[in-house]
PDB file of C-alpha atoms in Angstrom:
ATOM      1  CA  GLU A   1       8.506  12.841  14.045  1.00  0.00           C
ATOM      2  CA  ALA A   2       6.925  12.691  10.855  1.00  0.00           C
ATOM      3  CA  GLN A   3       4.233   9.860  11.529  1.00  0.00           C
ATOM      4  CA  VAL A   4       0.868   8.621  10.530  1.00  0.00           C
ATOM      5  CA  THR A   5      -0.493   7.162  13.690  1.00  0.00           C
ATOM      6  CA  GLN A   6      -3.251   4.358  13.612  1.00  0.00           C
ATOM      7  CA  ASN A   7      -5.746   2.982  16.490  1.00  0.00           C
ATOM      8  CA  PRO A   8      -6.344   0.992  17.831  1.00  0.00           C
ATOM      9  CA  ARG A   9      -3.712  -1.456  16.911  1.00  0.00           C
ATOM     10  CA  TYR A  10      -5.269  -4.561  17.374  1.00  0.00           C
ATOM     11  CA  LEU A  11      -9.332  -4.916  17.997  1.00  0.00           C
ATOM     12  CA  ILE A  12     -11.518  -8.266  18.437  1.00  0.00           C
ATOM     13  CA  THR A  13     -15.072  -7.521  18.175  1.00  0.00           C
ATOM     14  CA  VAL A  14     -18.110  -8.970  17.343  1.00  0.00           C
ATOM     15  CA  THR A  15     -20.724  -8.848  14.382  1.00  0.00           C
ATOM     16  CA  GLY A  16     -23.066  -5.859  14.225  1.00  0.00           C
ATOM     17  CA  LYS A  17     -21.170  -3.444  16.715  1.00  0.00           C
ATOM     18  CA  LYS A  18     -19.936  -0.435  15.534  1.00  0.00           C
ATOM     19  CA  LEU A  19     -16.030   0.648  15.510  1.00  0.00           C
ATOM     20  CA  THR A  20     -14.198   3.551  14.460  1.00  0.00           C
ATOM     21  CA  VAL A  21     -10.475   3.282  13.517  1.00  0.00           C
ATOM     22  CA  THR A  22      -8.993   6.415  13.742  1.00  0.00           C
ATOM     23  CA  CYS A  23      -5.799   7.902  11.626  1.00  0.00           C
ATOM     24  CA  SER A  24      -3.851  11.184  12.244  1.00  0.00           C
ATOM     25  CA  GLN A  25      -0.844  12.466  10.225  1.00  0.00           C
ATOM     26  CA  ASN A  26       1.176  15.418  11.369  1.00  0.00           C
ATOM     27  CA  MET A  27       2.892  16.211   8.299  1.00  0.00           C
ATOM     28  CA  ASN A  28       0.332  18.386   6.707  1.00  0.00           C
ATOM     29  CA  HIS A  29      -0.797  16.114   3.929  1.00  0.00           C
ATOM     30  CA  GLU A  30      -3.367  16.449   1.967  1.00  0.00           C
ATOM     31  CA  TYR A  31      -3.924  13.122   0.291  1.00  0.00           C
ATOM     32  CA  MET A  32      -5.164  10.250   2.933  1.00  0.00           C
ATOM     33  CA  SER A  33      -6.298   6.890   2.332  1.00  0.00           C
ATOM     34  CA  TRP A  34      -7.146   3.756   3.792  1.00  0.00           C
ATOM     35  CA  TYR A  35      -6.195   0.295   2.813  1.00  0.00           C
ATOM     36  CA  ARG A  36      -7.029  -3.593   3.941  1.00  0.00           C
ATOM     37  CA  GLN A  37      -4.236  -6.299   3.294  1.00  0.00           C
ATOM     38  CA  ASP A  38      -5.090  -9.925   3.157  1.00  0.00           C
ATOM     39  CA  PRO A  39      -3.039 -12.945   2.423  1.00  0.00           C
ATOM     40  CA  GLY A  40      -2.741 -13.634  -1.187  1.00  0.00           C
ATOM     41  CA  LEU A  41      -4.626 -10.340  -2.246  1.00  0.00           C
ATOM     42  CA  GLY A  42      -2.351  -7.401  -1.448  1.00  0.00           C
ATOM     43  CA  LEU A  43      -3.076  -4.179  -0.310  1.00  0.00           C
ATOM     44  CA  ARG A  44      -6.629  -3.025  -1.908  1.00  0.00           C
ATOM     45  CA  GLN A  45      -7.613   0.724  -1.700  1.00  0.00           C
ATOM     46  CA  ILE A  46     -11.234   1.424   0.320  1.00  0.00           C
ATOM     47  CA  TYR A  47     -11.465   4.856   0.252  1.00  0.00           C
ATOM     48  CA  TYR A  48      -9.330   8.329  -0.314  1.00  0.00           C
ATOM     49  CA  SER A  49      -9.508  11.840   0.374  1.00  0.00           C
ATOM     50  CA  MET A  50      -8.006  14.244  -1.864  1.00  0.00           C
ATOM     51  CA  ASN A  51      -8.331  16.980   0.871  1.00  0.00           C
ATOM     52  CA  VAL A  52     -10.886  18.156   3.480  1.00  0.00           C
ATOM     53  CA  GLU A  53     -14.388  17.330   2.764  1.00  0.00           C
ATOM     54  CA  VAL A  54     -13.119  15.419  -0.681  1.00  0.00           C
ATOM     55  CA  THR A  55     -13.180  11.427  -0.495  1.00  0.00           C
ATOM     56  CA  ASP A  56     -13.935   8.948  -3.136  1.00  0.00           C
ATOM     57  CA  LYS A  57     -14.172   5.220  -3.254  1.00  0.00           C
ATOM     58  CA  GLY A  58     -11.418   2.812  -3.528  1.00  0.00           C
ATOM     59  CA  ASP A  59     -11.374  -0.605  -5.015  1.00  0.00           C
ATOM     60  CA  VAL A  60     -13.298  -2.347  -1.768  1.00  0.00           C
ATOM     61  CA  PRO A  61     -15.801   0.371  -0.420  1.00  0.00           C
ATOM     62  CA  GLU A  62     -18.671  -1.547   0.718  1.00  0.00           C
ATOM     63  CA  GLY A  63     -19.099  -1.640   4.221  1.00  0.00           C
ATOM     64  CA  TYR A  64     -17.359   0.916   5.383  1.00  0.00           C
ATOM     65  CA  LYS A  65     -17.488   4.738   5.814  1.00  0.00           C
ATOM     66  CA  VAL A  66     -14.651   7.581   5.927  1.00  0.00           C
ATOM     67  CA  SER A  67     -15.182  11.506   6.519  1.00  0.00           C
ATOM     68  CA  ARG A  68     -12.151  13.935   6.264  1.00  0.00           C
ATOM     69  CA  LYS A  69     -13.267  16.903   8.403  1.00  0.00           C
ATOM     70  CA  GLU A  70      -9.924  18.320   9.131  1.00  0.00           C
ATOM     71  CA  LYS A  71      -6.661  17.599   7.247  1.00  0.00           C
ATOM     72  CA  ARG A  72      -4.818  15.390   9.636  1.00  0.00           C
ATOM     73  CA  ASN A  73      -7.609  12.991  10.740  1.00  0.00           C
ATOM     74  CA  PHE A  74      -9.233  10.328   8.317  1.00  0.00           C
ATOM     75  CA  PRO A  75     -11.436   7.818  10.708  1.00  0.00           C
ATOM     76  CA  LEU A  76     -12.315   4.679   9.199  1.00  0.00           C
ATOM     77  CA  ILE A  77     -16.004   3.752  10.248  1.00  0.00           C
ATOM     78  CA  LEU A  78     -17.441   0.185  10.049  1.00  0.00           C
ATOM     79  CA  GLU A  79     -21.315   1.245  10.757  1.00  0.00           C
ATOM     80  CA  SER A  80     -22.015  -2.991  11.045  1.00  0.00           C
ATOM     81  CA  PRO A  81     -18.677  -4.853  10.824  1.00  0.00           C
ATOM     82  CA  SER A  82     -19.302  -8.593   9.384  1.00  0.00           C
ATOM     83  CA  PRO A  83     -16.454 -11.287   9.891  1.00  0.00           C
ATOM     84  CA  ASN A  84     -15.584 -10.913   5.748  1.00  0.00           C
ATOM     85  CA  GLN A  85     -13.903  -7.536   7.296  1.00  0.00           C
ATOM     86  CA  THR A  86     -11.662  -8.983   9.292  1.00  0.00           C
ATOM     87  CA  SER A  87      -8.511  -8.106   8.059  1.00  0.00           C
ATOM     88  CA  LEU A  88      -5.132  -5.973   8.986  1.00  0.00           C
ATOM     89  CA  TYR A  89      -6.213  -2.191   7.969  1.00  0.00           C
ATOM     90  CA  PHE A  90      -3.463   0.564   6.980  1.00  0.00           C
ATOM     91  CA  CYS A  91      -3.814   4.248   6.783  1.00  0.00           C
ATOM     92  CA  ALA A  92      -1.581   6.545   4.387  1.00  0.00           C
ATOM     93  CA  SER A  93      -0.982   9.618   3.599  1.00  0.00           C
ATOM     94  CA  SER A  94       1.002  11.738   0.818  1.00  0.00           C
ATOM     95  CA  PHE A  95       1.674  15.208  -0.193  1.00  0.00           C
ATOM     96  CA  THR A  96      -0.837  15.685  -2.791  1.00  0.00           C
ATOM     97  CA  GLY A  97      -1.266  11.925  -4.069  1.00  0.00           C
ATOM     98  CA  ALA A  98      -0.342  12.986  -7.457  1.00  0.00           C
ATOM     99  CA  ARG A  99       1.636  10.561  -9.394  1.00  0.00           C
ATOM    100  CA  GLY A 100       5.382   9.935  -7.895  1.00  0.00           C
ATOM    101  CA  GLN A 101       4.616  11.185  -4.658  1.00  0.00           C
ATOM    102  CA  PRO A 102       5.347   8.695  -1.889  1.00  0.00           C
ATOM    103  CA  GLN A 103       2.891   7.325   0.445  1.00  0.00           C
ATOM    104  CA  HIS A 104       3.182   6.809   4.330  1.00  0.00           C
ATOM    105  CA  PHE A 105       1.947   4.115   6.159  1.00  0.00           C
ATOM    106  CA  GLY A 106       0.776   3.884   9.490  1.00  0.00           C
ATOM    107  CA  ASP A 107       1.627   0.451  11.291  1.00  0.00           C
ATOM    108  CA  GLY A 108      -1.978  -1.226  10.815  1.00  0.00           C
ATOM    109  CA  THR A 109      -4.640  -2.321  12.717  1.00  0.00           C
ATOM    110  CA  ARG A 110      -5.258  -5.869  13.145  1.00  0.00           C
ATOM    111  CA  LEU A 111      -9.196  -6.473  13.101  1.00  0.00           C
ATOM    112  CA  SER A 112     -11.270  -9.622  14.170  1.00  0.00           C
ATOM    113  CA  ILE A 113     -14.588  -9.827  13.798  1.00  0.00           C
ATOM    114  CA  LEU A 114     -16.651 -13.063  15.498  1.00  0.00           C
TER     115      LEU A 114
ATOM    116  CA  THR B   1     -11.044  -4.028 -11.064  1.00  0.00           C
ATOM    117  CA  GLN B   2      -7.631  -3.681 -12.226  1.00  0.00           C
ATOM    118  CA  LEU B   3      -5.258  -6.071 -11.151  1.00  0.00           C
ATOM    119  CA  LEU B   4      -1.136  -5.861 -10.939  1.00  0.00           C
ATOM    120  CA  GLU B   5       0.314  -9.225 -10.577  1.00  0.00           C
ATOM    121  CA  GLN B   6       3.411 -10.035  -9.001  1.00  0.00           C
ATOM    122  CA  SER B   7       5.948 -13.176  -9.626  1.00  0.00           C
ATOM    123  CA  PRO B   8       7.006 -15.248  -7.974  1.00  0.00           C
ATOM    124  CA  GLN B   9       4.590 -14.847  -4.891  1.00  0.00           C
ATOM    125  CA  PHE B  10       7.361 -16.933  -2.744  1.00  0.00           C
ATOM    126  CA  LEU B  11      10.936 -17.103  -3.285  1.00  0.00           C
ATOM    127  CA  SER B  12      13.322 -18.019  -1.317  1.00  0.00           C
ATOM    128  CA  ILE B  13      16.989 -17.991  -2.219  1.00  0.00           C
ATOM    129  CA  GLN B  14      20.570 -18.226  -0.961  1.00  0.00           C
ATOM    130  CA  GLU B  15      22.899 -14.988  -0.013  1.00  0.00           C
ATOM    131  CA  GLY B  16      24.588 -13.653  -2.851  1.00  0.00           C
ATOM    132  CA  GLU B  17      22.281 -14.879  -5.411  1.00  0.00           C
ATOM    133  CA  ASN B  18      20.526 -12.391  -7.994  1.00  0.00           C
ATOM    134  CA  LEU B  19      16.606 -12.066  -8.504  1.00  0.00           C
ATOM    135  CA  THR B  20      14.288 -10.528 -10.116  1.00  0.00           C
ATOM    136  CA  VAL B  21      10.507 -10.268  -9.487  1.00  0.00           C
ATOM    137  CA  TYR B  22       7.720  -8.877 -11.788  1.00  0.00           C
ATOM    138  CA  CYS B  23       4.672  -6.924 -11.736  1.00  0.00           C
ATOM    139  CA  ASN B  24       2.421  -7.138 -14.677  1.00  0.00           C
ATOM    140  CA  SER B  25      -1.130  -5.401 -15.661  1.00  0.00           C
ATOM    141  CA  SER B  26      -3.394  -5.012 -18.696  1.00  0.00           C
ATOM    142  CA  SER B  27      -3.643  -1.415 -17.396  1.00  0.00           C
ATOM    143  CA  VAL B  28      -1.748   1.560 -17.916  1.00  0.00           C
ATOM    144  CA  PHE B  29      -0.280   3.155 -15.018  1.00  0.00           C
ATOM    145  CA  SER B  30       0.783   7.233 -14.671  1.00  0.00           C
ATOM    146  CA  SER B  31       3.433   5.767 -12.344  1.00  0.00           C
ATOM    147  CA  LEU B  32       4.741   3.133 -10.282  1.00  0.00           C
ATOM    148  CA  GLN B  33       5.851   2.627  -7.047  1.00  0.00           C
ATOM    149  CA  TRP B  34       7.763  -0.297  -5.274  1.00  0.00           C
ATOM    150  CA  TYR B  35       7.488  -0.666  -1.945  1.00  0.00           C
ATOM    151  CA  ARG B  36       8.734  -3.219   0.858  1.00  0.00           C
ATOM    152  CA  GLN B  37       7.341  -4.176   4.273  1.00  0.00           C
ATOM    153  CA  GLU B  38       8.492  -5.672   6.994  1.00  0.00           C
ATOM    154  CA  PRO B  39       6.295  -7.842   9.752  1.00  0.00           C
ATOM    155  CA  GLY B  40       4.388  -5.767  11.955  1.00  0.00           C
ATOM    156  CA  GLU B  41       5.105  -2.655  10.221  1.00  0.00           C
ATOM    157  CA  GLY B  42       3.554  -0.545   7.257  1.00  0.00           C
ATOM    158  CA  PRO B  43       5.129  -0.613   3.473  1.00  0.00           C
ATOM    159  CA  VAL B  44       7.811   1.654   3.064  1.00  0.00           C
ATOM    160  CA  LEU B  45       8.230   3.092  -0.693  1.00  0.00           C
ATOM    161  CA  LEU B  46      11.768   2.291  -2.299  1.00  0.00           C
ATOM    162  CA  VAL B  47      11.668   3.760  -5.385  1.00  0.00           C
ATOM    163  CA  THR B  48       8.917   5.514  -7.771  1.00  0.00           C
ATOM    164  CA  VAL B  49       9.326   5.414 -11.824  1.00  0.00           C
ATOM    165  CA  VAL B  50       7.510   7.607 -13.801  1.00  0.00           C
ATOM    166  CA  THR B  51       8.316   7.168 -17.438  1.00  0.00           C
ATOM    167  CA  GLY B  52       8.213   4.581 -19.825  1.00  0.00           C
ATOM    168  CA  GLY B  53      11.256   2.332 -20.169  1.00  0.00           C
ATOM    169  CA  GLU B  54      12.601   4.510 -17.028  1.00  0.00           C
ATOM    170  CA  VAL B  55      15.585   2.659 -15.051  1.00  0.00           C
ATOM    171  CA  LYS B  56      16.490   3.456 -11.493  1.00  0.00           C
ATOM    172  CA  LYS B  57      18.826   1.849  -9.495  1.00  0.00           C
ATOM    173  CA  LEU B  58      19.090   1.946  -5.484  1.00  0.00           C
ATOM    174  CA  LYS B  59      22.512   0.344  -4.270  1.00  0.00           C
ATOM    175  CA  ARG B  60      21.867  -3.573  -5.364  1.00  0.00           C
ATOM    176  CA  LEU B  61      18.787  -2.876  -6.389  1.00  0.00           C
ATOM    177  CA  THR B  62      17.669  -2.154 -10.155  1.00  0.00           C
ATOM    178  CA  PHE B  63      13.812  -0.825 -11.185  1.00  0.00           C
ATOM    179  CA  GLN B  64      12.412  -1.004 -14.652  1.00  0.00           C
ATOM    180  CA  PHE B  65       8.980   0.693 -15.848  1.00  0.00           C
ATOM    181  CA  GLY B  66       7.806  -0.978 -18.814  1.00  0.00           C
ATOM    182  CA  ASP B  67       7.600   0.851 -22.395  1.00  0.00           C
ATOM    183  CA  ALA B  68       4.152   0.683 -22.278  1.00  0.00           C
ATOM    184  CA  ARG B  69       3.737   1.681 -18.550  1.00  0.00           C
ATOM    185  CA  LYS B  70       2.032  -1.876 -17.820  1.00  0.00           C
ATOM    186  CA  ASP B  71       4.479  -3.436 -16.135  1.00  0.00           C
ATOM    187  CA  SER B  72       7.996  -3.097 -13.501  1.00  0.00           C
ATOM    188  CA  SER B  73      10.359  -5.315 -12.669  1.00  0.00           C
ATOM    189  CA  LEU B  74      12.846  -5.448  -9.367  1.00  0.00           C
ATOM    190  CA  HIS B  75      16.065  -7.126  -9.856  1.00  0.00           C
ATOM    191  CA  ILE B  76      18.308  -7.603  -6.703  1.00  0.00           C
ATOM    192  CA  THR B  77      21.674  -8.790  -7.450  1.00  0.00           C
ATOM    193  CA  ALA B  78      23.949 -10.428  -4.706  1.00  0.00           C
ATOM    194  CA  ALA B  79      20.708 -10.453  -1.954  1.00  0.00           C
ATOM    195  CA  GLN B  80      21.351 -10.096   1.345  1.00  0.00           C
ATOM    196  CA  PRO B  81      19.594 -11.532   4.468  1.00  0.00           C
ATOM    197  CA  GLY B  82      18.438  -7.880   5.563  1.00  0.00           C
ATOM    198  CA  ASP B  83      16.662  -7.757   1.853  1.00  0.00           C
ATOM    199  CA  THR B  84      14.130 -10.121   3.257  1.00  0.00           C
ATOM    200  CA  GLY B  85      10.420  -8.881   3.157  1.00  0.00           C
ATOM    201  CA  LEU B  86       7.359  -8.670   1.206  1.00  0.00           C
ATOM    202  CA  TYR B  87       7.935  -6.408  -1.856  1.00  0.00           C
ATOM    203  CA  LEU B  88       4.488  -4.696  -3.212  1.00  0.00           C
ATOM    204  CA  CYS B  89       4.342  -3.051  -6.699  1.00  0.00           C
ATOM    205  CA  ALA B  90       1.480  -0.082  -6.728  1.00  0.00           C
ATOM    206  CA  GLY B  91       0.531   1.644  -9.848  1.00  0.00           C
ATOM    207  CA  VAL B  92      -1.466   5.055  -9.730  1.00  0.00           C
ATOM    208  CA  LEU B  93      -3.868   5.339 -12.274  1.00  0.00           C
ATOM    209  CA  PRO B  94      -4.217   8.018 -14.614  1.00  0.00           C
ATOM    210  CA  SER B  95      -4.665  11.546 -13.787  1.00  0.00           C
ATOM    211  CA  GLY B  96      -7.871  12.443 -12.789  1.00  0.00           C
ATOM    212  CA  THR B  97      -8.500   9.210 -10.200  1.00  0.00           C
ATOM    213  CA  TYR B  98      -5.673   9.328  -7.629  1.00  0.00           C
ATOM    214  CA  LYS B  99      -6.675   5.427  -7.129  1.00  0.00           C
ATOM    215  CA  TYR B 100      -3.504   3.416  -6.045  1.00  0.00           C
ATOM    216  CA  ILE B 101      -3.815  -0.809  -7.263  1.00  0.00           C
ATOM    217  CA  PHE B 102      -1.270  -2.535  -5.154  1.00  0.00           C
ATOM    218  CA  GLY B 103      -0.061  -6.255  -6.412  1.00  0.00           C
ATOM    219  CA  THR B 104      -0.263  -9.304  -4.877  1.00  0.00           C
ATOM    220  CA  GLY B 105       3.132  -8.989  -3.139  1.00  0.00           C
ATOM    221  CA  THR B 106       6.221 -11.291  -3.412  1.00  0.00           C
ATOM    222  CA  ARG B 107       7.218 -12.541  -0.086  1.00  0.00           C
ATOM    223  CA  LEU B 108      11.487 -13.061  -0.332  1.00  0.00           C
ATOM    224  CA  LYS B 109      13.175 -15.280   2.146  1.00  0.00           C
ATOM    225  CA  VAL B 110      17.194 -14.751   1.751  1.00  0.00           C
ATOM    226  CA  LEU B 111      19.036 -17.427   3.820  1.00  0.00           C
ATOM    227  CA  ALA B 112      22.415 -16.855   5.481  1.00  0.00           C
TER     228      ALA B 112
END
């Protein structure tokens, strides 16, 4: 089954404790992206990747890191999480990222930072 | 930061009514997508429009891309309870960036 898998689905942690949210897709997609969703703000793009070893900043990259060492994986790293990063996070992938390509989303990771 | 503003933010209507959701920006987009999101799940693509003035129909849903490619609308005819959900528009910035800008969302509730 074609899917985007995020782990963990839920995480409660404390300020400053490094964490990684994993994202994996099994569709051989070149384009992958991370979003955060906050009430009243919609989804905001954090980082995206056009292909292996190619990443770029979205609208809200501050406080986040990403890497794309393999085509299928695109982890999101919070080196020193802060409470304002409490949010619902989504990973998405599409075939190339070019206009018109549908994005396939994971089911989300709800992150609470105390 | 480019913005995509959706209106209305919330909409509660009776089954059988018609409704229109608007998605507006001052930026030009190379394409625009509409997604629907259910609680506990990620957004799911409904449609992509790429040409200014384009109209696409998906059963009772009609999508239109503005002539200047800065705005879009979603019209639902004879809404049903199954249409309940969060509707999101997403614009792709002109070629070379591959950045997506999502709208603020419209939460629709259709009452039986």
